[in-house]
Amino acid sequence: MTKKPSPARFPVGLDRLGGGSRTAASPLLRPQRPVHEAARDAARAASPSGLGMDSSAVRRRMVERLRAGGVDHEAVLAAFAAVPRHEFVDTALATQAYEDTSLPIGFNQTISKPSVVARMLSLLFEGDSARTGGSLGRVLEIGTGCGYQTALLARLARRVLSIERLKPLHDKARDNLQTHRGGDVRLVWGDGRLGHAPNAPFDTIIAAAGGEDLPAAWVEQLAEGGRLVAPVHDAASGGQVLLVVDRRADGVVQRLADAVHFVPLKSGKQ
Ligand code: SAH
């Protein structure tokens, strides 16, 4: 390794070009941006939709398919109609963004299938007159991923705090949500198994990764009248199932809903 030149030996600015100091580099002095950023911005500049077609039309078709599949909560459907899913995935995958499929977002993780996300959001509202047509209140999301579901939640809630354990995805979501944040969103890099005690209690808790069991902190941090939806291991089938937990004045009530397949809920942050 060659020794880094001391900045004092160069005229102001040149040391930056030589890579001596990165922190103060202005965009003009940064010859190469990450390729995915450049490609994404080029796509956005070329067409406001970034899809080469009217993305609101393909989104409407996705919403009609969700409706045909049984999703009937109008605010949930409106959120899907509003958030451009193709802008949360790599440009190469943008044309698949409105199919009902999970897609890779890097680091062995995936953005969840629209129908599964819609089902979970519907479960959060289901059968609860206080929430029907209303708001999810203060939300804790575990597993920010690329931030797509966070953007949906932001349209349905008063406030969203979303935790991601992988730093590069946390950063990616921050980048993605810069343009699409429709509400009060806070992103946290950390282990979501611990919940977020300083901001508890939450009216809604939703997890996008499934563990062997339900972390005790989540139930503890659920407000009275609040609801939690999370995938958990199902001993009976050996797969995963959505668990719905309600905290009521007289105690905690839980029930199992649909069979699902989410990425694992892991401990610690990286
Ligand atoms: N809703 C996301 C789905 C991401 S996949 C989206 O729209 O993109 C689930 C995410 O959960 C992954 O990014 C994974 O890193 C994260 N995850 C897994 N265990 C976690 C934990 N203990 N705390 C926080 N995030 C976790």
mmCIF file of N, CA and C and ligand atoms in Angstrom, residues 105 109-112 142-149 163-166 169 190-193 208-209 263-266, ligand 1:
data_model
loop_
_atom_site.group_PDB
_atom_site.id
_atom_site.type_symbol
_atom_site.label_atom_id
_atom_site.label_comp_id
_atom_site.label_asym_id
_atom_site.label_seq_id
_atom_site.Cartn_x
_atom_site.Cartn_y
_atom_site.Cartn_z
ATOM 1 N N ILE A 105 -34.037 -8.032 -3.709
ATOM 2 C CA ILE A 105 -33.626 -6.642 -3.431
ATOM 3 C C ILE A 105 -32.169 -6.616 -2.964
ATOM 4 N N GLN A 109 -32.347 -10.999 0.250
ATOM 5 C CA GLN A 109 -33.680 -10.623 0.736
ATOM 6 C C GLN A 109 -34.588 -10.338 -0.452
ATOM 7 N N THR A 110 -35.889 -10.296 -0.189
ATOM 8 C CA THR A 110 -36.844 -10.048 -1.273
ATOM 9 C C THR A 110 -37.885 -9.028 -0.848
ATOM 10 N N ILE A 111 -38.409 -8.325 -1.847
ATOM 11 C CA ILE A 111 -39.588 -7.483 -1.620
ATOM 12 C C ILE A 111 -40.769 -8.454 -1.708
ATOM 13 N N SER A 112 -41.681 -8.362 -0.755
ATOM 14 C CA SER A 112 -42.764 -9.345 -0.675
ATOM 15 C C SER A 112 -43.753 -9.183 -1.828
ATOM 16 N N ILE A 142 -41.128 -4.238 11.232
ATOM 17 C CA ILE A 142 -39.848 -4.945 11.362
ATOM 18 C C ILE A 142 -39.496 -5.533 10.005
ATOM 19 N N GLY A 143 -38.320 -5.138 9.477
ATOM 20 C CA GLY A 143 -37.892 -5.603 8.158
ATOM 21 C C GLY A 143 -38.214 -4.595 7.077
ATOM 22 N N THR A 144 -37.523 -3.446 7.106
ATOM 23 C CA THR A 144 -37.785 -2.370 6.132
ATOM 24 C C THR A 144 -37.530 -2.846 4.709
ATOM 25 N N GLY A 145 -36.478 -3.665 4.524
ATOM 26 C CA GLY A 145 -36.114 -4.094 3.173
ATOM 27 C C GLY A 145 -35.861 -2.893 2.285
ATOM 28 N N CYS A 146 -36.523 -2.868 1.123
ATOM 29 C CA CYS A 146 -36.314 -1.751 0.194
ATOM 30 C C CYS A 146 -37.221 -0.569 0.524
ATOM 31 N N GLY A 147 -38.123 -0.745 1.482
ATOM 32 C CA GLY A 147 -38.952 0.387 1.921
ATOM 33 C C GLY A 147 -40.317 0.476 1.252
ATOM 34 N N TYR A 148 -40.641 -0.497 0.400
ATOM 35 C CA TYR A 148 -41.926 -0.416 -0.313
ATOM 36 C C TYR A 148 -43.111 -0.480 0.645
ATOM 37 N N GLN A 149 -43.098 -1.497 1.518
ATOM 38 C CA GLN A 149 -44.216 -1.619 2.453
ATOM 39 C C GLN A 149 -44.258 -0.429 3.409
ATOM 40 N N ILE A 163 -37.730 -0.797 11.257
ATOM 41 C CA ILE A 163 -36.390 -1.261 11.643
ATOM 42 C C ILE A 163 -35.866 -2.273 10.630
ATOM 43 N N GLU A 164 -34.612 -2.126 10.237
ATOM 44 C CA GLU A 164 -33.948 -3.083 9.347
ATOM 45 C C GLU A 164 -32.594 -3.432 9.964
ATOM 46 N N ARG A 165 -32.231 -4.731 9.927
ATOM 47 C CA ARG A 165 -30.978 -5.147 10.561
ATOM 48 C C ARG A 165 -29.775 -5.056 9.612
ATOM 49 N N LEU A 166 -30.032 -5.021 8.295
ATOM 50 C CA LEU A 166 -28.922 -4.954 7.334
ATOM 51 C C LEU A 166 -28.691 -3.498 6.908
ATOM 52 N N LEU A 169 -29.397 -2.328 3.271
ATOM 53 C CA LEU A 169 -30.818 -2.214 2.925
ATOM 54 C C LEU A 169 -31.451 -1.020 3.634
ATOM 55 N N GLY A 190 -31.238 -1.601 13.145
ATOM 56 C CA GLY A 190 -31.136 -2.309 14.420
ATOM 57 C C GLY A 190 -31.780 -3.676 14.349
ATOM 58 N N ASP A 191 -31.811 -4.339 15.490
ATOM 59 C CA ASP A 191 -32.436 -5.657 15.584
ATOM 60 C C ASP A 191 -33.902 -5.486 15.965
ATOM 61 N N GLY A 192 -34.765 -5.717 14.998
ATOM 62 C CA GLY A 192 -36.192 -5.524 15.216
ATOM 63 C C GLY A 192 -36.796 -6.501 16.203
ATOM 64 N N ARG A 193 -36.071 -7.580 16.541
ATOM 65 C CA ARG A 193 -36.602 -8.524 17.534
ATOM 66 C C ARG A 193 -36.816 -7.839 18.876
ATOM 67 N N ALA A 208 -42.041 -8.364 8.489
ATOM 68 C CA ALA A 208 -41.866 -8.900 7.136
ATOM 69 C C ALA A 208 -40.848 -10.030 7.121
ATOM 70 N N ALA A 209 -40.559 -10.582 8.300
ATOM 71 C CA ALA A 209 -39.636 -11.718 8.406
ATOM 72 C C ALA A 209 -40.169 -12.605 9.525
ATOM 73 N N VAL A 263 -38.864 -14.472 4.507
ATOM 74 C CA VAL A 263 -37.443 -14.678 4.833
ATOM 75 C C VAL A 263 -37.310 -14.770 6.363
ATOM 76 N N PRO A 264 -36.231 -15.408 6.846
ATOM 77 C CA PRO A 264 -36.100 -15.589 8.303
ATOM 78 C C PRO A 264 -35.861 -14.293 9.079
ATOM 79 N N LEU A 265 -36.453 -14.261 10.258
ATOM 80 C CA LEU A 265 -36.205 -13.184 11.216
ATOM 81 C C LEU A 265 -34.904 -13.548 11.937
ATOM 82 N N LYS A 266 -33.897 -12.701 11.791
ATOM 83 C CA LYS A 266 -32.595 -13.021 12.383
ATOM 84 C C LYS A 266 -32.289 -12.076 13.535
HETATM 85 N N1 SAH B 1 -41.257 -5.224 3.425
HETATM 86 C C1 SAH B 1 -39.963 -5.378 2.827
HETATM 87 C C2 SAH B 1 -39.608 -6.836 2.803
HETATM 88 C C3 SAH B 1 -38.173 -7.078 3.070
HETATM 89 S S1 SAH B 1 -37.735 -8.761 3.378
HETATM 90 C C4 SAH B 1 -39.939 -4.707 1.463
HETATM 91 O O1 SAH B 1 -40.985 -4.142 1.077
HETATM 92 O O2 SAH B 1 -38.904 -4.693 0.804
HETATM 93 C C5 SAH B 1 -37.582 -8.781 5.137
HETATM 94 C C6 SAH B 1 -36.507 -7.938 5.737
HETATM 95 O O3 SAH B 1 -36.456 -8.234 7.128
HETATM 96 C C7 SAH B 1 -35.099 -8.175 5.212
HETATM 97 O O4 SAH B 1 -34.606 -6.984 4.677
HETATM 98 C C8 SAH B 1 -34.313 -8.628 6.434
HETATM 99 O O5 SAH B 1 -32.979 -8.157 6.477
HETATM 100 C C9 SAH B 1 -35.136 -8.021 7.557
HETATM 101 N N2 SAH B 1 -34.933 -8.618 8.882
HETATM 102 C C10 SAH B 1 -34.778 -9.932 9.216
HETATM 103 N N3 SAH B 1 -34.622 -10.049 10.562
HETATM 104 C C11 SAH B 1 -34.682 -8.780 11.067
HETATM 105 C C12 SAH B 1 -34.571 -8.244 12.398
HETATM 106 N N4 SAH B 1 -34.360 -9.003 13.471
HETATM 107 N N5 SAH B 1 -34.681 -6.901 12.536
HETATM 108 C C13 SAH B 1 -34.881 -6.096 11.476
HETATM 109 N N6 SAH B 1 -34.985 -6.545 10.212
HETATM 110 C C14 SAH B 1 -34.886 -7.874 10.001
#
